[in-house]
Coordinates of N, CA and C in Angstrom, one line a residue:
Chain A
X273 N -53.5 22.6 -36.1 CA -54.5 23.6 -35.7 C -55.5 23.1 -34.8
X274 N -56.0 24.1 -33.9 CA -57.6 23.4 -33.5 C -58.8 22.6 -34.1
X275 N -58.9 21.3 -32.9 CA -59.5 20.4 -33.6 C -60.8 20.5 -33.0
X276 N -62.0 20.3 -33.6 CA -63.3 20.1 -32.6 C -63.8 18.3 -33.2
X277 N -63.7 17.9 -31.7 CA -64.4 16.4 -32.2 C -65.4 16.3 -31.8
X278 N -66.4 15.9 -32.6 CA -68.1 15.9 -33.0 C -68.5 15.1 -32.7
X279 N -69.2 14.0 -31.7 CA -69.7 13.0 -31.8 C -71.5 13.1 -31.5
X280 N -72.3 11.9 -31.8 CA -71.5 10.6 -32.5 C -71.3 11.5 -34.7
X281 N -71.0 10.6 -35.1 CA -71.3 10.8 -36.6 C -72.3 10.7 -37.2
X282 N -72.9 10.2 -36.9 CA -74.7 9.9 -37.5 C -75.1 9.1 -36.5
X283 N -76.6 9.2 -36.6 CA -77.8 8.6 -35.7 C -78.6 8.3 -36.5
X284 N -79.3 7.1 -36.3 CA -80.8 6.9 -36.9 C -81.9 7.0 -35.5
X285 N -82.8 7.7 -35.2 CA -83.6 7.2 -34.0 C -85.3 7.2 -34.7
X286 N -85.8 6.7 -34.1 CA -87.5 6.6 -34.1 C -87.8 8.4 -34.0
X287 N -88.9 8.4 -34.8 CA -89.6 9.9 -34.8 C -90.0 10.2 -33.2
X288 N -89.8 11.1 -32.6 CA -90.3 10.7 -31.3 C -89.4 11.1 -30.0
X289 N -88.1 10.5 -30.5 CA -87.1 10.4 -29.5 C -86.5 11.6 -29.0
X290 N -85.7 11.6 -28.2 CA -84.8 12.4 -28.1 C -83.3 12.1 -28.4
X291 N -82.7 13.3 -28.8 CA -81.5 13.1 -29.6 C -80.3 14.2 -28.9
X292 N -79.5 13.1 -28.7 CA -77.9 14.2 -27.8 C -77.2 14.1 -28.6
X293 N -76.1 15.3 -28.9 CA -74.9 15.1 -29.7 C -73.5 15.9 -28.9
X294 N -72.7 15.8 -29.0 CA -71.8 17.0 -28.3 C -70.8 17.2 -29.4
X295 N -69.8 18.3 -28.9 CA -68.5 18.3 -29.2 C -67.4 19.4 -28.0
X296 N -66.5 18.5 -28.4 CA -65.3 18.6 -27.2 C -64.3 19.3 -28.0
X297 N -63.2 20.4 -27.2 CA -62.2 21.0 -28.3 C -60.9 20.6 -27.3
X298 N -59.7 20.7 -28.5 CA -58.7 21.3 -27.4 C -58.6 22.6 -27.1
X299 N -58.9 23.5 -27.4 CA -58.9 24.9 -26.9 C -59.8 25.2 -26.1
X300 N -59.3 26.6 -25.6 CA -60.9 27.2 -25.1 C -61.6 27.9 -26.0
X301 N -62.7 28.4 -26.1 CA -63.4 29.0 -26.7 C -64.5 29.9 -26.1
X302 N -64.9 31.4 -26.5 CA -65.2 32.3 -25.7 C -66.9 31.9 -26.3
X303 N -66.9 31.4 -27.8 CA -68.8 31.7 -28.3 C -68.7 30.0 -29.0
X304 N -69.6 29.3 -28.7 CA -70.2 28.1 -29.3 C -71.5 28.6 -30.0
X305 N -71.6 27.6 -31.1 CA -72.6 28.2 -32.4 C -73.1 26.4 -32.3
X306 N -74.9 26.4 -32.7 CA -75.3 25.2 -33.2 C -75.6 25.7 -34.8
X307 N -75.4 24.8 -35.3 CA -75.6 25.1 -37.2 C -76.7 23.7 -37.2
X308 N -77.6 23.6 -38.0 CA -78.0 22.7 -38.7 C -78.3 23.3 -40.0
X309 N -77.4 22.0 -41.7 CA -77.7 22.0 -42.6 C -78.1 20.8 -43.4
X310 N -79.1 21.7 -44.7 CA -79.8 20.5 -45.4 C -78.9 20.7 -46.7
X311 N -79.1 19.3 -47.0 CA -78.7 19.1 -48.8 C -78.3 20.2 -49.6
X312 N -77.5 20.9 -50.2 CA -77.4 22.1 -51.1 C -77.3 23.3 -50.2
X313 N -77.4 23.5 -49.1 CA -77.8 25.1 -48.4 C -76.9 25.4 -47.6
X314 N -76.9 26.2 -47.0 CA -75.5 27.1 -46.2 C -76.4 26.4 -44.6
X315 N -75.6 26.7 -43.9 CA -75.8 26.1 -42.3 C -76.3 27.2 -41.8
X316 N -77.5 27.0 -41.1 CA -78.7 27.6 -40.3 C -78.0 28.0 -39.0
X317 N -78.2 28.5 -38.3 CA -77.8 29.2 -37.1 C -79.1 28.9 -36.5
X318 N -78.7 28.1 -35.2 CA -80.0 27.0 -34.4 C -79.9 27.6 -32.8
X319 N -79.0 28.2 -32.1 CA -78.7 28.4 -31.2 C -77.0 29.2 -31.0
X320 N -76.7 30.2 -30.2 CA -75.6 30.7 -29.7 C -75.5 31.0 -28.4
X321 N -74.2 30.4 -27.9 CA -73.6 30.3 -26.5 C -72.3 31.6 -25.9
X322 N -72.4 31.9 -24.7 CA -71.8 32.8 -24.9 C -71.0 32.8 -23.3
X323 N -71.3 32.1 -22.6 CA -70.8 32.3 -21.5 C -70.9 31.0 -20.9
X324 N -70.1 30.7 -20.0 CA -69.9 29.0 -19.7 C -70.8 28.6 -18.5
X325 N -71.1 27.4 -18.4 CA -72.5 27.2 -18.0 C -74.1 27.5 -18.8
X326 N -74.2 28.3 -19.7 CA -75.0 28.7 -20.3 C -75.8 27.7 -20.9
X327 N -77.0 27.8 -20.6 CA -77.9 26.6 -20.9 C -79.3 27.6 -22.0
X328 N -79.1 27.1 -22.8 CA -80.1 28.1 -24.0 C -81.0 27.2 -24.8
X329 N -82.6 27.7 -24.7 CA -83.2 26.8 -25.5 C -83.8 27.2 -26.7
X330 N -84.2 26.6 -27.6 CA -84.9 27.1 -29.2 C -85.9 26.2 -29.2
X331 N -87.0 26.5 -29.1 CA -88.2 25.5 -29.0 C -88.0 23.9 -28.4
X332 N -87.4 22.9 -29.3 CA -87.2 21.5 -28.8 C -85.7 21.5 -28.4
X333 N -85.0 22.7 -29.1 CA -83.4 22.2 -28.8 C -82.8 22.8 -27.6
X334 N -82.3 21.9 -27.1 CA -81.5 22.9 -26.0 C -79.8 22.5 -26.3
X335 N -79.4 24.0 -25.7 CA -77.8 23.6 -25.9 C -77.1 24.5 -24.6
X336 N -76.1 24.0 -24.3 CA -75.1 24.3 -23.0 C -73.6 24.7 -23.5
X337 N -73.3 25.2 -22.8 CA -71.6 25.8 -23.0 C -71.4 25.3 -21.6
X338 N -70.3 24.0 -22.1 CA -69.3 23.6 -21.2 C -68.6 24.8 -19.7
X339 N -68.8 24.2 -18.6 CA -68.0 24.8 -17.8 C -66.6 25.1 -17.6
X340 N -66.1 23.7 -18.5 CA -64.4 23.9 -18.9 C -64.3 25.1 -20.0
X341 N -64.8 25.6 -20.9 CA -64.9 26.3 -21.8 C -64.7 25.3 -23.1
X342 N -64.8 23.9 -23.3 CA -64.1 23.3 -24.0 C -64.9 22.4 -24.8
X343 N -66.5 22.1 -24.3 CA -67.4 21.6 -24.8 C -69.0 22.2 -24.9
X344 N -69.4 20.8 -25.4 CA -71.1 21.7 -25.1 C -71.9 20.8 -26.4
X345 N -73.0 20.6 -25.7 CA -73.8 19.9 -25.9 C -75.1 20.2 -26.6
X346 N -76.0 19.6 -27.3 CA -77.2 19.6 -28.1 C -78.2 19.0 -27.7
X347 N -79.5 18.8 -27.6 CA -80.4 18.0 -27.2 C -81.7 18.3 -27.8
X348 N -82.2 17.6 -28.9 CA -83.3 17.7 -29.4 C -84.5 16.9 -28.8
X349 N -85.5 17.2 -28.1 CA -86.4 16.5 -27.7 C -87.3 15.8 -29.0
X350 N -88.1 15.4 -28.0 CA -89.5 14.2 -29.6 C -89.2 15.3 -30.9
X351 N -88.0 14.1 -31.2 CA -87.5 14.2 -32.5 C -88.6 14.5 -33.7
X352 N -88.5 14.8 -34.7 CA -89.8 15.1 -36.1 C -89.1 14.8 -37.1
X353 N -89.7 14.1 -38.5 CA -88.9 13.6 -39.3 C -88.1 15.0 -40.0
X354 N -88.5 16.0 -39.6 CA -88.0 17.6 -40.5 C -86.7 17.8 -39.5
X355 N -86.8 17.1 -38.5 CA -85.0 17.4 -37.6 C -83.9 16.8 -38.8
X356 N -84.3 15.6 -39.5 CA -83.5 15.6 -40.6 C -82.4 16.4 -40.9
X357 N -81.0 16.2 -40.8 CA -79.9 16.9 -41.4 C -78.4 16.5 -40.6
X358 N -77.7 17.8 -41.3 CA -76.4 17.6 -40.6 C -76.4 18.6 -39.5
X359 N -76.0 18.4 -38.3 CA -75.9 19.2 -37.4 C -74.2 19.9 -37.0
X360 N -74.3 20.9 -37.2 CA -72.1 21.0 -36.8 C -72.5 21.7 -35.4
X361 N -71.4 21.6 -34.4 CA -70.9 22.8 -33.6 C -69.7 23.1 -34.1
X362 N -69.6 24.8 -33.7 CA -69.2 25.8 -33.8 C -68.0 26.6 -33.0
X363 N -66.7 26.6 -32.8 CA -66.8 27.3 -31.8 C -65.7 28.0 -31.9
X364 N -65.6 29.8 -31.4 CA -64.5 31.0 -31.6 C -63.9 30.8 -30.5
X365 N -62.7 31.0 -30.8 CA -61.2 31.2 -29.4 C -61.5 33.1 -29.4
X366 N -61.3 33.7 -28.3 CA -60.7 34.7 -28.0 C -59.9 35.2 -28.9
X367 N -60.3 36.8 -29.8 CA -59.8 37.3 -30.5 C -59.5 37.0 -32.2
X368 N -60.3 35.8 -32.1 CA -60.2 35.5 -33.9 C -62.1 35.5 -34.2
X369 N -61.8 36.7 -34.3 CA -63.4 37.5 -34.9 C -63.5 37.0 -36.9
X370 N -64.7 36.0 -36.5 CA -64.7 35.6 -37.6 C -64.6 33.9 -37.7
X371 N -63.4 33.6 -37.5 CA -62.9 32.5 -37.5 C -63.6 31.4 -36.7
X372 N -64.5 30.4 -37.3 CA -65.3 29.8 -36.5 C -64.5 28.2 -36.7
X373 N -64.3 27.4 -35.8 CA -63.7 26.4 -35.8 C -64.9 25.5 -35.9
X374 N -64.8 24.5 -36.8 CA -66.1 23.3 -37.3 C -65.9 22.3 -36.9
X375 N -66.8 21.4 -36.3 CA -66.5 19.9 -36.4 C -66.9 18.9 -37.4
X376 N -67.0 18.4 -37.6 CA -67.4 17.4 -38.9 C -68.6 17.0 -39.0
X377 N -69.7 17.7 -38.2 CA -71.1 17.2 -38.2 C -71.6 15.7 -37.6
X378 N -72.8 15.9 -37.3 CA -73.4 14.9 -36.9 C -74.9 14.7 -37.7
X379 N -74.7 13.5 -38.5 CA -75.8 12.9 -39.3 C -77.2 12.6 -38.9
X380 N -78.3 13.2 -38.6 CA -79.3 12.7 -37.9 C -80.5 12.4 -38.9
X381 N -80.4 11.0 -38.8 CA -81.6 10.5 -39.8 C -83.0 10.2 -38.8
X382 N -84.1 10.5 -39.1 CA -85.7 10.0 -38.1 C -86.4 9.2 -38.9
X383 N -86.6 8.1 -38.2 CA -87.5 7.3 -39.1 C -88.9 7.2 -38.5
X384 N -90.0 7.2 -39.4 CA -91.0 7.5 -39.2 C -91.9 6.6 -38.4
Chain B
X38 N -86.6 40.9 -45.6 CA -85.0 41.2 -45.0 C -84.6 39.4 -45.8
X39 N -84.0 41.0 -46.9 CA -83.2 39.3 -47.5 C -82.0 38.7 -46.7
X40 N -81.9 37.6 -46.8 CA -80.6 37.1 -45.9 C -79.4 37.2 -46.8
X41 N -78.4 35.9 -46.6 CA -77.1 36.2 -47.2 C -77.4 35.7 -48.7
X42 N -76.9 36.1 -49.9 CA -77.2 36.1 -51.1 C -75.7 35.7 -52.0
X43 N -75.9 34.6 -52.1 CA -74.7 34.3 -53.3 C -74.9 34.0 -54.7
X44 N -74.1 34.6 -55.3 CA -73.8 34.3 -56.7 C -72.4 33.7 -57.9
X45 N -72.3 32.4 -58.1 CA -73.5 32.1 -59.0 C -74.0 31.0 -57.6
X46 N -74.6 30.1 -58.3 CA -74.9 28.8 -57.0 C -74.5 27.6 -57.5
X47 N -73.7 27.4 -58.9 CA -72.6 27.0 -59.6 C -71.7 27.2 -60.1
X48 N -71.1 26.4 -60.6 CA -69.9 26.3 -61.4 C -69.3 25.7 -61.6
X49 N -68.7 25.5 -63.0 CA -67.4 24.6 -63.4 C -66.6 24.9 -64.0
X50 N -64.9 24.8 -63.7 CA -64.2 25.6 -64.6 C -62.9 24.4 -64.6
X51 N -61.9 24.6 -65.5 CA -61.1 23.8 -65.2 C -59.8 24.3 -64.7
X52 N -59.1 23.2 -64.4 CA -57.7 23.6 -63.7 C -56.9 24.9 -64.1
X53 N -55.8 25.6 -63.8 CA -55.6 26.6 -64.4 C -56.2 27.9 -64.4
X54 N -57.7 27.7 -63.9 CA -58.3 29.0 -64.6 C -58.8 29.8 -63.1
X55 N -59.1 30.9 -63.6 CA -59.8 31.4 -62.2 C -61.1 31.5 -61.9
X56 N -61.3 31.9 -60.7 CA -62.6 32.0 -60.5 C -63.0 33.4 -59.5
X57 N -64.4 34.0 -59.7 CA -64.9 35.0 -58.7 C -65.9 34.5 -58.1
X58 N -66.2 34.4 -56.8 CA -67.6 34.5 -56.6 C -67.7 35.8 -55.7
X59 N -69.3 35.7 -55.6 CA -69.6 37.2 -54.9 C -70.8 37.0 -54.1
X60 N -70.8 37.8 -53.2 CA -71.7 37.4 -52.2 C -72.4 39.2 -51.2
X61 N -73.5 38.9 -51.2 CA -74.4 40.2 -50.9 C -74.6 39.6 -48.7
X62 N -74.4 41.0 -48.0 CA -74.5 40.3 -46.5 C -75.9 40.6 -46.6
X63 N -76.4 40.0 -45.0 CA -77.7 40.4 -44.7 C -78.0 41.4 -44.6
X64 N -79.0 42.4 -44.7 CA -79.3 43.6 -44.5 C -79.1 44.0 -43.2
X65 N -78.2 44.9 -42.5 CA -77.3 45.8 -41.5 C -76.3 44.9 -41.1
X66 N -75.8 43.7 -41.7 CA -74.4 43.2 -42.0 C -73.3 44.2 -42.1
X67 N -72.1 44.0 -41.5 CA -71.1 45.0 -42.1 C -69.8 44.2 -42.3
X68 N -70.0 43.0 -42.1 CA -68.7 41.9 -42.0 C -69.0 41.0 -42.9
X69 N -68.1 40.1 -43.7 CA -67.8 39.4 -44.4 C -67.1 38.2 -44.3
X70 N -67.6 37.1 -44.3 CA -66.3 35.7 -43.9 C -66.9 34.8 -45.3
X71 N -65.9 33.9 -45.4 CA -65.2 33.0 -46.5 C -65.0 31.8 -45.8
X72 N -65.7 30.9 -46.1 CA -65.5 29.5 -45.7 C -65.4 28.0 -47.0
X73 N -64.7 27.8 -46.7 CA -64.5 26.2 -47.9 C -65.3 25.2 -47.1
X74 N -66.3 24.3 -47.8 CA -66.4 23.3 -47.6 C -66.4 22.0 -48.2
X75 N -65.5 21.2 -48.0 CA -65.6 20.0 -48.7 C -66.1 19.0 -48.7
X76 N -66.6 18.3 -49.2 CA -67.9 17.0 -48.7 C -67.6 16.4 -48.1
X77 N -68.8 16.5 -47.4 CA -68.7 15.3 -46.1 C -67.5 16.2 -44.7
X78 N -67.5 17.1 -45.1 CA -66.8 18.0 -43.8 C -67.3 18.9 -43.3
X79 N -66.8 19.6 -42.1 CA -67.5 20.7 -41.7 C -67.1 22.5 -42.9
X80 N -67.2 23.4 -42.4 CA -66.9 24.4 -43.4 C -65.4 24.9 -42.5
X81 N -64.2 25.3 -43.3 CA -63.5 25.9 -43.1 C -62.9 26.9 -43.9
X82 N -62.9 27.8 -42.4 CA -62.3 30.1 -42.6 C -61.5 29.9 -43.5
X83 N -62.0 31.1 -44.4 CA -61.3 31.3 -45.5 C -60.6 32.7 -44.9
X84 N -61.0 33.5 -45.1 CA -60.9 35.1 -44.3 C -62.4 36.0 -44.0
X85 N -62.1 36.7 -43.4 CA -63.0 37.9 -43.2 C -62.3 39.3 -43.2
X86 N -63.6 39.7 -44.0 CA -63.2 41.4 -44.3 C -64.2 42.0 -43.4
X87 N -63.8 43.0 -43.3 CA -64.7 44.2 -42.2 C -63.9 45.6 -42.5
X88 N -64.8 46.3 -43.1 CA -64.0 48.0 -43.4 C -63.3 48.0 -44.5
X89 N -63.8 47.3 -46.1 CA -62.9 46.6 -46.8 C -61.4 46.0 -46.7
X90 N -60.9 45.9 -45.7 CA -59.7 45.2 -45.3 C -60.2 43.5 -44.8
X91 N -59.2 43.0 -45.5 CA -59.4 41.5 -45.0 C -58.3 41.5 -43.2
X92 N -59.1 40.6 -42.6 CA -59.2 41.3 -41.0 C -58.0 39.9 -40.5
X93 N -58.7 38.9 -40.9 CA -58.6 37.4 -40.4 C -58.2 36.9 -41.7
X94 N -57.4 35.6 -41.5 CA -56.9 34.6 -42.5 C -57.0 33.2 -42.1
X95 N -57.2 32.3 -42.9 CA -57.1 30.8 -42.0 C -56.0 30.4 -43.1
X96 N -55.9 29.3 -42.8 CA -55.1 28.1 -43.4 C -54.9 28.1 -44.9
X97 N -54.8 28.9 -46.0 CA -55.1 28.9 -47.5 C -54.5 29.5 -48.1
X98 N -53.4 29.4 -49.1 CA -52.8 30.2 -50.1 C -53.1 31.2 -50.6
X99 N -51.7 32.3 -51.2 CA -52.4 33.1 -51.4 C -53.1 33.2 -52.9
X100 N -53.6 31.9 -53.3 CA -54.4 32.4 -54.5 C -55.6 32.3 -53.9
X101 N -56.1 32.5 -53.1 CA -57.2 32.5 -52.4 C -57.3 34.0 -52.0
X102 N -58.0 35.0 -52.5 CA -57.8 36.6 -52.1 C -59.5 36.8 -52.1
X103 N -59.6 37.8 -51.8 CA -60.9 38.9 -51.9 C -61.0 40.2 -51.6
X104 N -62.5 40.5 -51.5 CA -62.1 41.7 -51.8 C -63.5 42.3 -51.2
X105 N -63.9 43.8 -50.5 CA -65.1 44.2 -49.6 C -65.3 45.4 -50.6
X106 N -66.4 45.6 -50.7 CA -67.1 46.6 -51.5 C -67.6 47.9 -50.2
X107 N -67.6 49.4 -50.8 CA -68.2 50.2 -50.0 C -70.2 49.8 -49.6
X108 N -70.3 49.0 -50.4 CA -71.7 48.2 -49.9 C -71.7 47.2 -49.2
X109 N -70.7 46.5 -48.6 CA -70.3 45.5 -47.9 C -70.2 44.6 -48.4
X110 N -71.3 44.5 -50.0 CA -70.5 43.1 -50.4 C -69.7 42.3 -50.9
X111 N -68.8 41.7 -50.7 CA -67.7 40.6 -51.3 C -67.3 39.8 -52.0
X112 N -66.5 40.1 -52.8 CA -66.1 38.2 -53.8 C -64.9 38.2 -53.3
X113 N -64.6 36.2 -53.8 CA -63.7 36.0 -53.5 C -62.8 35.2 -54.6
X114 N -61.9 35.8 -55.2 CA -61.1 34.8 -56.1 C -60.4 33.9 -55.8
X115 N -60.3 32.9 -57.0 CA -59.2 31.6 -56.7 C -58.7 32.1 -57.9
X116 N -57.4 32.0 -58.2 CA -56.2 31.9 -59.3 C -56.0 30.5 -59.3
X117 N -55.3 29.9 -60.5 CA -54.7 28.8 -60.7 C -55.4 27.7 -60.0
X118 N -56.5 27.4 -60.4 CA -57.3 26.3 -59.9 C -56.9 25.0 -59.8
X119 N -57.4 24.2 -58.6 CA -56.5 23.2 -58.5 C -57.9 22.1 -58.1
X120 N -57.4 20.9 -58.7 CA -58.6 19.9 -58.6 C -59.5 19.9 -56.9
X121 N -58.4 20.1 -56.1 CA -58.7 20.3 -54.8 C -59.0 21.4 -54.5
X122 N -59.7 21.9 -55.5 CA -60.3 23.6 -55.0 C -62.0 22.9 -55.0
X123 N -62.1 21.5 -55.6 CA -63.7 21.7 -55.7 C -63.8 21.6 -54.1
X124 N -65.2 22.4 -54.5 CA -65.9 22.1 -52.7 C -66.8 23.5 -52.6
X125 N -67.7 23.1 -51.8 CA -69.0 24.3 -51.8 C -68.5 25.7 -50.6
X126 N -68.5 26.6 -51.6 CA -68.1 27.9 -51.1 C -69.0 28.9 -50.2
X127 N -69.1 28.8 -48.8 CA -70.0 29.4 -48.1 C -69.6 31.0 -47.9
X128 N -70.4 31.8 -47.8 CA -70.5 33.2 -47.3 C -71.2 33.3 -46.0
X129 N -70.6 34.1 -45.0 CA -71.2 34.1 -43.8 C -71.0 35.6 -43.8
X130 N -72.2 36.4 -42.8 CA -72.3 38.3 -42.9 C -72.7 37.8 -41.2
X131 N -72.0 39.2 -40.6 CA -72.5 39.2 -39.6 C -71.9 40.6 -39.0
X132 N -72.7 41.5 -37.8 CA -72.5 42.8 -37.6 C -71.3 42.6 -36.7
X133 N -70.4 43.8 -36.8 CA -69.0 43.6 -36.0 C -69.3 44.3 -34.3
X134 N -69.0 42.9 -33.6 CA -69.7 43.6 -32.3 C -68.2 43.2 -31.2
X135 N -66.9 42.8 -31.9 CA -66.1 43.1 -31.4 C -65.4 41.1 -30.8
X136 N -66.5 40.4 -29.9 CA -66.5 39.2 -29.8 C -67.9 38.6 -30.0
X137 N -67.8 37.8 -30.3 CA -69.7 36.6 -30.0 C -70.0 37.4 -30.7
X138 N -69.9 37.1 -31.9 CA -70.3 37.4 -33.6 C -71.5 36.1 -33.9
X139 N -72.8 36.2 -34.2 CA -73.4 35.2 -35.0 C -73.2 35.7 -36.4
X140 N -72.8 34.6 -37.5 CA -72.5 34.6 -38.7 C -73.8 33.6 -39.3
X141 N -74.3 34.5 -40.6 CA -75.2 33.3 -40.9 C -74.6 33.8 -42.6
X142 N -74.7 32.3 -42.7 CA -74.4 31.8 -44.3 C -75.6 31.9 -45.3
X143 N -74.9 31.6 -46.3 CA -75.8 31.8 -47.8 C -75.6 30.6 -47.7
X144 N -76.8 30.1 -49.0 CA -76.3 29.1 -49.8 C -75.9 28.4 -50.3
X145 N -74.4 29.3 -50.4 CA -73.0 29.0 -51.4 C -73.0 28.9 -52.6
X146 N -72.0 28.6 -53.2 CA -71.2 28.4 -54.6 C -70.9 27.4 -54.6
X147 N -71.1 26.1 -55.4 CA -71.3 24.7 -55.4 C -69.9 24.8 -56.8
X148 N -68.6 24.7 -56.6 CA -67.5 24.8 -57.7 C -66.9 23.3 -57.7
X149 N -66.6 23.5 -59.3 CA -66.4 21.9 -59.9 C -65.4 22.4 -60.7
X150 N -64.2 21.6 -60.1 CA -62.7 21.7 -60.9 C -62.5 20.6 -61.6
X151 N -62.4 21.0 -63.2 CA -62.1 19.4 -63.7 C -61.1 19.4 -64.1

């Protein structure tokens, strides 16, 4: 099946920093989704991508939809110890309404 | 504007047995999706309903079923439980707009197969 590879796996950075994460697919994909989740809770919806090239921001996060259709990227500016969590990308192929392909998250620890 | 609502937010049952969970969408939700997550993974499609018909299927047997309510909301049974059923059961609601659906999850159902 469709794989989405997530990198890195976890991060530790200083409170402060800025923080990149991506993920790459084999397929194409028509909508990229950022999720971030905490301990116990269902994944937050942080940003959605919708067209390639697309550069979208949410207060410190920004995120882009690959030009290939195939990636796309996250960027958290001066990181806060509440960025804390797991971060997934998300991403639908053409005509599987519903069906969101996951990657295995990316760990982001801030130390104070 | 309540968001996605799951019930219970545990559970433990043992092998053999079944299970329901159920799940309320967000208010003008009219879609329904089912996702498994197992630790330390990302979450993976179970199905989605829309119009009570289940629409989409992913990768899972059929003791894996559900079911859509004329209120839109959903449970999802397991039959014959299997140790490798534990893993936290997410619900995602989202309005049917055809493509570039945002889906937001509940809480989930935290299930423990012993």
């Amino acid at each position: 099946g469709q794989q989405l590879n997530q990198s890195p796996q976890s991060m530790f950075i200083q409170e402060g920093e800025d923080v990149s994460m991506n993920c790459t697919s084999s397929s194409i994909f028509n909508t990229w989704l950022w999720y971030k989740q905490d301990p116990g809770e269902g994944p937050v919806l942080l940003i959605a991508l919708y067209k390639a090239g697309e550069l979208t921001s949410n207060g410190r996060l920004t995120a882009q939809f690959g030009t290939t259709r195939k990636d796309s990227f996250l960027n958290i500016s001066a990181s806060i110890p509440s960025d804390v969590g797991i971060y997934f990308c998300a991403g639908q192929i053409v005509g599987s309404q519903g069906n969101l392909i996951f990657g295995k998250g990316t760990k982001l620890s801030v130390k104070p | 504007d309540a968001g996605v609502t799951q019930s219970p937010t545990h559970l433990i049952k043992t092998r053999g047995q079944q299970v329901t969970l159920r799940c309320s969408p967000k208010s003008g939700h009219d879609t329904v999706s089912w996702y498994q997550q197992a630790l330390g993974q990302g979450p993976q499609f179970i199905f989605q309903y829309y119009e009570e018909e289940e629409r989409q299927r992913g990768n899972f047997p059929d003791r894996f079923s559900g079911h859509q309510f004329p209120n839109y909301s959903s449970e999802l049974n397991v039959n014959a439980l299997l140790l490798g059923d534990s893993a936290l059961y997410l619900c995602a609601s989202s309005l049917n707009l055809g493509e570039g659906e945002k889906l937001f999850f509940g809480s989930g159902t935290q299930l423990s197969v012993l």
